[in-house]
Amino acid sequence: MTRISSAEGRPSAAGAAPDTSLAELLHAAVREALARLEAVAAAIYFLDKERNELTLAMVAGSPPSLFTVPGRICMDTSAASTRAVVSGRAAENLGAPEPGDPDSDDADQEYVLPYPYAALSAPATAGSARFGVITVLRLETHRPYDAGDRTELEGIASRLAEALAELAAGGTAITAGPMPMLAPMGLETDVSISTPGWGVPGVPGTSGTSMMYPLRRLADLLNRATTMDDVVGAAQYCVMSPFGAQALVLASASEGRLWVLGHTGASRAMARSLHGTGLDTPSLAARAFRGRPLFISQGRPSDAGSDAFDGPVAAEAYLPLAGTKELFSIPVNPSTHVIGVCCLQFPGPRDFPPEERAVLNMMAGLLGAAVERVELGAKQREIAEYLQTGLLPSALPETERLTTAARYRPATATSKVGGDWYDVIKLSDERTVLVVGDVEGHGLESAAVMGQVRTAVTAYATERHRPAVVLDRAGRLLAQLGTHLIVTCCVVALDTVDGAAEVALAGHPAPLVHLPDGSVGALDAPANLPLGVSAPDGYQGREHAVEPGSILMLYSNGLIDWNSDDPEIRAQALLTADNGKADSDLQRLADRMLAEGSATQARRDDAVLLLARYEGAGTADTLRTGSLHIHRRDLQGVRAARTFVDHHLSSWGLAELTDPLQLVISEIVTNALIHAGSDVDVRLRAYADHVRLEVRDSDSNPPVPSPLASSEESNSEAEHGRGLLIVEALAEPWDSSPNGRGKTVSLNMPIPVG
């Protein structure tokens, strides 16, 4: 609304109703301009107090044209409106290029308006008073503006300025408000445009209004989009389908090339052709990236160049995707912040009426902002997860009488890093310390505090302090760091000879234990205060006896607090499988618990899970283990892995498993060295009825066993080597699980009976 104030001191506020005489004056002026200039939209801008920006006060016309008018125009641009104010006479700007002329790229021509309209502006000046400008938009397919049009608009602007001067003399402030007044006029004037395929035939105004519905729906869907799949899905529903396109590709620019972000429809050939296209090439996609939409009505034959796609002649559209900083005003150069291109292909030749081109360009603006936001969010999440996992243990230590498995699950409702961590600290063959902690909040400070507290707990535990003393000293250290964040923590020191476990808590959930008889309970201890809160009485712990075959569960509350009135009961339910029995495979059990503990809605908190099965001292002689570390650049790494398997299986009397396990470990280690590009850790364990193999690397992406596919694109996305098909054929169902800094590929191979 236009803000009005008077010399008599009448109050004026943003959003207040405009002075009736000023509103009527502006309305009459735009109506006259629409009718006399055969325009589809007319707008009145006022200069701001600093005289460096034009602000929209009123706009009238038919949709979608009136929604293409910018709300603000900087005076240092070369728009028709600004040139008219500076020169004191009518000025004209061209619209977008003709839809069927992709070769009319003139580097010296600046297209300020990215829509298919030609603009004509005239200054509203009365004597020395410069109020602003009146601008009209006409379809570019209409007749060009001539001298008569310029004289007509200058007359309308002059009469408007004289009337504004009279109002100003009477005490009315001629300024634009925070939002312009809109006056749709398609129904009662001759400017309403009817576009085939839209609206009710023969009913004025319904065509443009119908086009605004998919635009509005696109805005709603993109506001909720959190992934690129969401953005592509919204574009398919609101852009591709309403306009009858058969293929849509979204691409962003990086390192001088266009890279496909997502595609839908019959778009495989288009995506393959566009992916990696140089921005300095003469391709249509690259030219659109320079800030100028291109519409190809008749299509091109399949040998037309680097942008040509196999198949029949088809119409195409290439729309530049602008970043967020170009959405609210006209930039000096339309390509200053183009981040990508939206490419559309149609099943055959078609025209692109001006109003369709206007709506498509508005949609491209929304898509550009969404793509930029989603890509930024993805990068932030990637950095956050990398930082978080980098602070977690790269691998859990090898212990004879204690089998461990750990999982970290980041939050999905935030891109900020969390503060959860876990640790397994091996003090000797007879004593191991288990730790789980949770720092308050999300962000870099939480991660920094987590790293400091984890280091402190590890240092004090390594000095063989009891768990309560470890927490007490870590709490005092945290207080000296000066952070306002609090930390909860659980420390369990386990004697792996006699099963004695000492538990100390700092405001953290007590660990759970699944006993061999199937019962589940808690290793209770005094709750104490979280670290960072002054504890005058010190921290207290409690001792428990753990039976051989028991499974300990340490966790953070992000794992279970999403859907339970009693978190401990929920945690116990996760630990117990069917019929009250816990899964004997800790890796599989950890995966199941993490999956069941994940809510269907967005997870608001990260979570850690640490499982430990106490084997007992009596099994030390029968439990057989071995480990091997392979450097990422070790050319003999695969041979060393095969020798490792042969040596241990032969010494354990299991030579009959050597050949299949050597073949399996060769394929898994090869995949890890090639695709993860990291050091590889191998662990081999022999139980009474099976041998377990674990291979760890730093790549969190799971391996995908894929046979040769019929299409080149499918093969390019598949795992190279196909070796995991051999793994599936030789071993029991294998598994890939994330660990602190990557993944663990594990499998069990049965020991033959007899």
Short mmCIF file of C-alpha atoms in Angstrom, two decimals, residues 212-575:
data_model
loop_
_atom_site.label_atom_id
_atom_site.label_comp_id
_atom_site.label_asym_id
_atom_site.label_seq_id
_atom_site.Cartn_x
_atom_site.Cartn_y
_atom_site.Cartn_z
CA MET A 212 -0.65 -18.55 -12.15
CA TYR A 213 -1.90 -21.73 -10.44
CA PRO A 214 1.08 -23.98 -11.29
CA LEU A 215 3.37 -21.07 -10.43
CA ARG A 216 1.78 -20.77 -7.00
CA ARG A 217 1.89 -24.53 -6.46
CA LEU A 218 5.55 -24.58 -7.48
CA ALA A 219 6.34 -21.94 -4.87
CA ASP A 220 4.58 -23.98 -2.18
CA LEU A 221 6.35 -27.22 -3.07
CA LEU A 222 9.77 -25.61 -3.37
CA ASN A 223 9.38 -23.96 0.04
CA ARG A 224 9.13 -27.47 1.52
CA ALA A 225 11.86 -29.03 -0.64
CA THR A 226 14.89 -30.27 1.29
CA THR A 227 16.57 -32.45 -1.34
CA MET A 228 17.24 -32.17 -5.05
CA ASP A 229 14.78 -35.01 -5.62
CA ASP A 230 12.10 -32.80 -4.02
CA VAL A 231 13.00 -29.93 -6.37
CA VAL A 232 12.92 -32.17 -9.46
CA GLY A 233 9.60 -33.67 -8.34
CA ALA A 234 8.08 -30.20 -7.92
CA ALA A 235 9.38 -29.16 -11.35
CA GLN A 236 7.91 -32.28 -12.94
CA TYR A 237 4.48 -31.60 -11.45
CA CYS A 238 4.32 -27.83 -11.90
CA VAL A 239 6.55 -27.13 -14.92
CA MET A 240 6.97 -30.20 -17.10
CA SER A 241 3.41 -31.54 -16.92
CA PRO A 242 1.40 -28.28 -17.33
CA PHE A 243 3.47 -27.21 -20.32
CA GLY A 244 3.47 -30.65 -21.95
CA ALA A 245 7.22 -31.26 -21.85
CA GLN A 246 8.52 -34.81 -22.14
CA ALA A 247 11.90 -34.21 -20.47
CA LEU A 248 13.30 -31.86 -17.84
CA VAL A 249 16.90 -31.48 -16.70
CA LEU A 250 18.26 -29.23 -13.94
CA ALA A 251 21.97 -28.40 -14.12
CA SER A 252 24.21 -26.18 -12.01
CA ALA A 253 27.55 -24.61 -12.83
CA SER A 254 30.81 -25.52 -11.16
CA GLU A 255 34.44 -25.22 -12.25
CA GLY A 256 33.47 -23.83 -15.65
CA ARG A 257 31.05 -26.61 -16.56
CA LEU A 258 27.39 -27.56 -16.23
CA TRP A 259 26.67 -30.61 -14.08
CA VAL A 260 23.31 -32.35 -14.02
CA LEU A 261 21.60 -32.17 -10.61
CA GLY A 262 18.53 -34.16 -11.53
CA HIS A 263 16.30 -35.07 -14.44
CA THR A 264 12.91 -36.60 -15.08
CA GLY A 265 10.82 -37.87 -17.96
CA ALA A 266 12.43 -39.15 -21.16
CA SER A 267 15.54 -37.19 -20.25
CA ARG A 268 18.40 -39.70 -20.26
CA ALA A 269 19.87 -38.59 -23.59
CA MET A 270 19.50 -34.92 -22.70
CA ALA A 271 21.13 -35.40 -19.29
CA ARG A 272 24.02 -37.37 -20.77
CA SER A 273 24.61 -34.69 -23.40
CA LEU A 274 24.47 -31.76 -20.95
CA HIS A 275 26.54 -33.28 -18.13
CA GLY A 276 29.98 -31.68 -18.19
CA THR A 277 29.19 -29.14 -20.91
CA GLY A 278 31.70 -26.28 -20.84
CA LEU A 279 30.32 -22.83 -20.10
CA ASP A 280 32.51 -21.34 -22.83
CA THR A 281 31.00 -23.53 -25.57
CA PRO A 282 28.43 -22.27 -28.12
CA SER A 283 25.86 -24.78 -26.85
CA LEU A 284 22.37 -23.48 -26.11
CA ALA A 285 22.57 -24.52 -22.46
CA ALA A 286 25.81 -22.59 -22.01
CA ARG A 287 24.35 -19.56 -23.76
CA ALA A 288 21.27 -19.66 -21.55
CA PHE A 289 23.60 -19.73 -18.53
CA ARG A 290 24.85 -16.31 -19.60
CA GLY A 291 21.49 -14.92 -18.51
CA ARG A 292 19.26 -15.11 -21.57
CA PRO A 293 16.39 -17.62 -21.91
CA LEU A 294 16.21 -19.45 -25.23
CA PHE A 295 13.05 -20.95 -26.74
CA ILE A 296 13.41 -23.19 -29.78
CA SER A 297 9.98 -23.66 -31.33
CA GLN A 298 10.85 -25.97 -34.24
CA GLY A 299 13.62 -28.02 -32.67
CA ARG A 300 16.81 -29.11 -34.41
CA PRO A 301 17.88 -32.23 -36.29
CA SER A 302 19.97 -34.81 -34.45
CA ASP A 303 23.23 -33.65 -36.11
CA ALA A 304 22.82 -29.98 -35.13
CA GLY A 305 25.75 -29.90 -32.73
CA SER A 306 26.75 -30.63 -29.16
CA ASP A 307 23.29 -29.89 -27.79
CA ALA A 308 21.45 -32.13 -30.25
CA PHE A 309 19.73 -35.20 -28.89
CA ASP A 310 18.84 -38.42 -30.64
CA GLY A 311 15.24 -38.67 -31.77
CA PRO A 312 12.74 -36.66 -33.79
CA VAL A 313 12.70 -32.90 -34.16
CA ALA A 314 11.43 -31.39 -30.89
CA ALA A 315 10.92 -27.96 -29.36
CA GLU A 316 13.23 -27.02 -26.49
CA ALA A 317 13.54 -24.34 -23.83
CA TYR A 318 16.65 -23.29 -21.89
CA LEU A 319 15.98 -21.14 -18.84
CA PRO A 320 18.71 -19.52 -16.71
CA LEU A 321 18.35 -20.23 -12.99
CA ALA A 322 19.08 -17.07 -11.02
CA GLY A 323 20.32 -17.05 -7.44
CA THR A 324 18.42 -15.44 -4.59
CA LYS A 325 20.12 -12.06 -4.69
CA GLU A 326 18.58 -11.32 -8.12
CA LEU A 327 14.95 -12.07 -7.22
CA PHE A 328 13.86 -8.71 -5.81
CA SER A 329 15.36 -6.06 -8.06
CA ILE A 330 16.73 -5.64 -11.56
CA PRO A 331 20.47 -6.36 -11.66
CA VAL A 332 22.96 -4.40 -13.72
CA ASN A 333 23.76 -7.57 -15.65
CA PRO A 334 21.16 -10.36 -15.70
CA SER A 335 23.89 -13.02 -15.66
CA THR A 336 25.71 -11.77 -12.54
CA HIS A 337 24.32 -14.54 -10.36
CA VAL A 338 23.05 -17.26 -12.66
CA ILE A 339 23.71 -20.58 -10.93
CA GLY A 340 22.38 -23.07 -13.47
CA VAL A 341 20.01 -23.91 -16.30
CA CYS A 342 16.62 -25.58 -16.54
CA CYS A 343 16.30 -27.48 -19.82
CA LEU A 344 12.98 -28.63 -21.24
CA GLN A 345 12.34 -30.82 -24.27
CA PHE A 346 8.94 -31.33 -25.86
CA PRO A 347 7.58 -34.27 -27.90
CA GLY A 348 7.38 -32.20 -31.07
CA PRO A 349 7.39 -28.67 -32.49
CA ARG A 350 5.40 -26.08 -30.53
CA ASP A 351 5.13 -22.34 -30.18
CA PHE A 352 5.94 -20.45 -26.98
CA PRO A 353 3.35 -17.68 -26.58
CA PRO A 354 4.66 -14.63 -24.70
CA GLU A 355 2.60 -15.29 -21.58
CA GLU A 356 3.91 -18.86 -21.38
CA ARG A 357 7.45 -17.57 -21.67
CA ALA A 358 6.76 -15.07 -18.90
CA VAL A 359 5.48 -17.79 -16.56
CA LEU A 360 8.35 -20.14 -17.42
CA ASN A 361 10.85 -17.42 -16.57
CA MET A 362 9.11 -16.77 -13.26
CA MET A 363 9.24 -20.49 -12.54
CA ALA A 364 12.94 -20.53 -13.38
CA GLY A 365 13.46 -17.82 -10.77
CA LEU A 366 11.79 -19.96 -8.11
CA LEU A 367 13.74 -23.04 -9.19
CA GLY A 368 17.02 -21.13 -9.06
CA ALA A 369 16.45 -20.02 -5.48
CA ALA A 370 15.44 -23.54 -4.45
CA VAL A 371 18.40 -25.17 -6.17
CA GLU A 372 20.78 -22.72 -4.53
CA ARG A 373 19.23 -23.32 -1.09
CA VAL A 374 19.18 -27.12 -1.40
CA GLU A 375 22.75 -27.26 -2.72
CA LEU A 376 23.92 -25.03 0.12
CA GLY A 377 22.09 -27.19 2.65
CA ALA A 378 23.63 -30.35 1.18
CA LYS A 379 27.11 -28.85 1.40
CA GLN A 380 26.53 -27.74 4.97
CA ARG A 381 25.29 -31.19 5.94
CA GLU A 382 28.27 -32.80 4.23
CA ILE A 383 30.69 -30.54 6.10
CA ALA A 384 28.84 -31.10 9.38
CA GLU A 385 28.87 -34.87 9.00
CA TYR A 386 32.52 -34.86 7.96
CA LEU A 387 33.45 -32.80 11.00
CA GLN A 388 31.34 -34.93 13.31
CA THR A 389 32.60 -38.28 12.06
CA GLY A 390 36.16 -36.97 11.99
CA LEU A 391 35.94 -36.53 15.75
CA LEU A 392 34.75 -40.11 16.27
CA PRO A 393 37.06 -43.14 16.55
CA SER A 394 38.33 -44.32 13.19
CA ALA A 395 38.07 -47.94 14.40
CA LEU A 396 37.20 -49.78 17.59
CA PRO A 397 40.12 -51.55 19.30
CA GLU A 398 40.55 -55.30 19.10
CA THR A 399 39.78 -57.14 22.37
CA GLU A 400 39.74 -60.89 22.97
CA ARG A 401 36.88 -61.14 25.45
CA LEU A 402 34.77 -58.19 24.27
CA THR A 403 33.06 -57.80 20.90
CA THR A 404 31.89 -54.27 20.07
CA ALA A 405 29.80 -52.49 17.44
CA ALA A 406 29.07 -48.76 17.18
CA ARG A 407 26.84 -46.53 15.10
CA TYR A 408 26.48 -42.79 14.62
CA ARG A 409 23.34 -41.33 13.02
CA PRO A 410 23.28 -37.60 12.16
CA ALA A 411 20.19 -35.48 12.53
CA THR A 412 18.28 -34.80 9.31
CA ALA A 413 16.20 -31.81 10.44
CA THR A 414 19.28 -29.57 10.71
CA SER A 415 22.44 -29.08 8.68
CA LYS A 416 24.39 -28.21 11.82
CA VAL A 417 26.84 -30.60 13.38
CA GLY A 418 25.87 -32.38 16.58
CA GLY A 419 27.85 -33.27 19.70
CA ASP A 420 27.26 -37.00 20.29
CA TRP A 421 30.24 -39.37 20.54
CA TYR A 422 31.30 -42.83 21.61
CA ASP A 423 34.61 -44.43 22.57
CA VAL A 424 36.08 -47.84 23.35
CA ILE A 425 39.32 -47.44 25.31
CA LYS A 426 41.42 -50.58 25.70
CA LEU A 427 43.60 -50.18 28.79
CA SER A 428 44.91 -53.77 28.74
CA ASP A 429 43.81 -57.25 27.78
CA GLU A 430 41.87 -57.38 31.06
CA ARG A 431 40.27 -53.90 31.21
CA THR A 432 38.26 -51.90 28.68
CA VAL A 433 36.37 -48.61 29.12
CA LEU A 434 33.17 -47.87 27.19
CA VAL A 435 32.06 -44.24 26.79
CA VAL A 436 29.04 -42.49 25.27
CA GLY A 437 28.40 -38.74 25.56
CA ASP A 438 26.13 -35.99 24.27
CA VAL A 439 26.93 -32.26 24.09
CA GLU A 440 24.01 -29.86 24.25
CA GLY A 441 22.84 -28.19 21.05
CA HIS A 442 24.06 -28.25 17.44
CA GLY A 443 26.78 -26.24 15.80
CA LEU A 444 30.51 -25.80 15.63
CA GLU A 445 30.71 -24.94 19.33
CA SER A 446 29.01 -28.24 20.20
CA ALA A 447 31.49 -30.12 18.02
CA ALA A 448 34.44 -28.26 19.55
CA VAL A 449 33.27 -28.97 23.09
CA MET A 450 32.69 -32.60 22.15
CA GLY A 451 36.27 -32.91 20.92
CA GLN A 452 37.62 -31.34 24.11
CA VAL A 453 35.53 -33.46 26.48
CA ARG A 454 36.20 -36.66 24.56
CA THR A 455 39.94 -36.00 24.74
CA ALA A 456 39.72 -35.29 28.46
CA VAL A 457 37.69 -38.44 29.21
CA THR A 458 40.09 -40.56 27.16
CA ALA A 459 43.12 -39.08 28.92
CA TYR A 460 41.74 -39.56 32.42
CA ALA A 461 40.54 -43.08 31.64
CA THR A 462 43.94 -43.98 30.18
CA GLU A 463 45.46 -42.93 33.51
CA ARG A 464 43.28 -45.72 34.97
CA HIS A 465 41.09 -43.47 37.08
CA ARG A 466 37.77 -44.95 38.13
CA PRO A 467 34.75 -43.83 36.03
CA ALA A 468 33.43 -41.45 38.71
CA VAL A 469 36.82 -39.77 39.00
CA VAL A 470 37.06 -39.53 35.20
CA LEU A 471 33.76 -37.64 35.08
CA ASP A 472 34.64 -35.45 38.04
CA ARG A 473 37.89 -34.31 36.46
CA ALA A 474 36.34 -33.88 33.01
CA GLY A 475 33.59 -31.75 34.56
CA ARG A 476 36.08 -29.48 36.28
CA LEU A 477 38.04 -29.12 33.05
CA LEU A 478 34.86 -28.23 31.15
CA ALA A 479 34.07 -25.52 33.69
CA GLN A 480 37.48 -23.97 33.05
CA LEU A 481 36.86 -23.85 29.28
CA GLY A 482 34.25 -21.16 29.78
CA THR A 483 31.54 -22.71 27.63
CA HIS A 484 27.87 -22.41 28.54
CA LEU A 485 27.07 -25.82 27.02
CA ILE A 486 26.43 -28.82 29.25
CA VAL A 487 27.46 -32.40 28.50
CA THR A 488 25.93 -35.71 29.53
CA CYS A 489 28.13 -38.79 29.65
CA CYS A 490 28.16 -42.48 30.57
CA VAL A 491 31.39 -44.31 31.43
CA VAL A 492 31.60 -48.08 31.99
CA ALA A 493 34.88 -49.72 33.04
CA LEU A 494 34.70 -53.48 32.42
CA ASP A 495 37.08 -56.12 33.75
CA THR A 496 37.02 -58.73 30.99
CA VAL A 497 38.38 -61.46 33.30
CA ASP A 498 35.76 -61.53 36.05
CA GLY A 499 33.01 -59.38 34.45
CA ALA A 500 33.12 -56.63 37.08
CA ALA A 501 31.69 -53.41 35.65
CA GLU A 502 31.82 -49.98 37.28
CA VAL A 503 29.32 -47.46 35.95
CA ALA A 504 29.33 -43.67 36.40
CA LEU A 505 26.81 -41.25 34.90
CA ALA A 506 26.73 -37.51 34.33
CA GLY A 507 23.04 -36.86 33.68
CA HIS A 508 23.05 -39.56 30.99
CA PRO A 509 20.74 -42.59 30.50
CA ALA A 510 22.02 -45.67 32.31
CA PRO A 511 23.45 -48.46 30.13
CA LEU A 512 21.28 -51.50 29.52
CA VAL A 513 22.29 -55.14 29.70
CA HIS A 514 20.74 -58.09 27.86
CA LEU A 515 21.45 -61.23 29.90
CA PRO A 516 21.91 -64.71 28.44
CA ASP A 517 18.52 -65.78 29.83
CA GLY A 518 16.78 -63.12 27.68
CA SER A 519 16.01 -60.62 30.44
CA VAL A 520 16.91 -56.95 30.01
CA GLY A 521 17.77 -54.53 32.78
CA ALA A 522 19.73 -51.38 33.50
CA LEU A 523 23.15 -51.04 35.09
CA ASP A 524 21.86 -48.38 37.45
CA ALA A 525 24.11 -45.77 39.01
CA PRO A 526 23.56 -42.36 40.63
CA ALA A 527 22.40 -39.96 37.91
CA ASN A 528 24.72 -37.13 39.05
CA LEU A 529 24.75 -33.75 37.33
CA PRO A 530 25.76 -33.16 33.71
CA LEU A 531 29.30 -32.02 33.04
CA GLY A 532 29.50 -28.25 33.09
CA VAL A 533 27.18 -27.97 36.10
CA SER A 534 28.91 -27.52 39.46
CA ALA A 535 28.78 -30.78 41.47
CA PRO A 536 29.88 -29.93 45.04
CA ASP A 537 29.59 -33.52 46.29
CA GLY A 538 31.57 -35.08 43.45
CA TYR A 539 30.45 -37.88 41.15
CA GLN A 540 29.40 -41.28 42.41
CA GLY A 541 29.53 -44.63 40.60
CA ARG A 542 28.22 -48.15 41.19
CA GLU A 543 29.62 -51.62 40.55
CA HIS A 544 27.84 -54.49 38.82
CA ALA A 545 28.68 -58.06 37.82
CA VAL A 546 28.18 -58.89 34.14
CA GLU A 547 27.58 -62.50 33.11
CA PRO A 548 29.44 -63.98 30.14
CA GLY A 549 27.29 -63.78 27.02
CA SER A 550 25.65 -60.50 28.12
CA ILE A 551 25.26 -57.57 25.73
CA LEU A 552 25.79 -54.02 27.01
CA MET A 553 24.00 -51.11 25.33
CA LEU A 554 25.17 -47.50 25.71
CA TYR A 555 23.26 -44.86 23.77
CA SER A 556 22.35 -41.18 23.55
CA ASN A 557 18.77 -39.99 23.89
CA GLY A 558 18.56 -39.05 20.20
CA LEU A 559 18.12 -42.75 19.48
CA ILE A 560 14.87 -43.23 21.37
CA ASP A 561 13.26 -39.97 22.51
CA TRP A 562 11.08 -39.49 19.43
CA ASN A 563 8.14 -41.74 20.28
CA SER A 564 8.16 -42.98 23.86
CA ASP A 565 6.75 -41.86 27.18
CA ASP A 566 9.40 -43.97 28.94
CA PRO A 567 12.74 -43.78 27.09
CA GLU A 568 14.26 -46.68 29.06
CA ILE A 569 11.40 -49.02 28.15
CA ARG A 570 11.76 -47.98 24.49
CA ALA A 571 15.50 -48.65 24.63
CA GLN A 572 14.91 -52.07 26.17
CA ALA A 573 12.47 -52.90 23.38
CA LEU A 574 15.10 -51.97 20.79
CA LEU A 575 17.66 -54.24 22.45
#
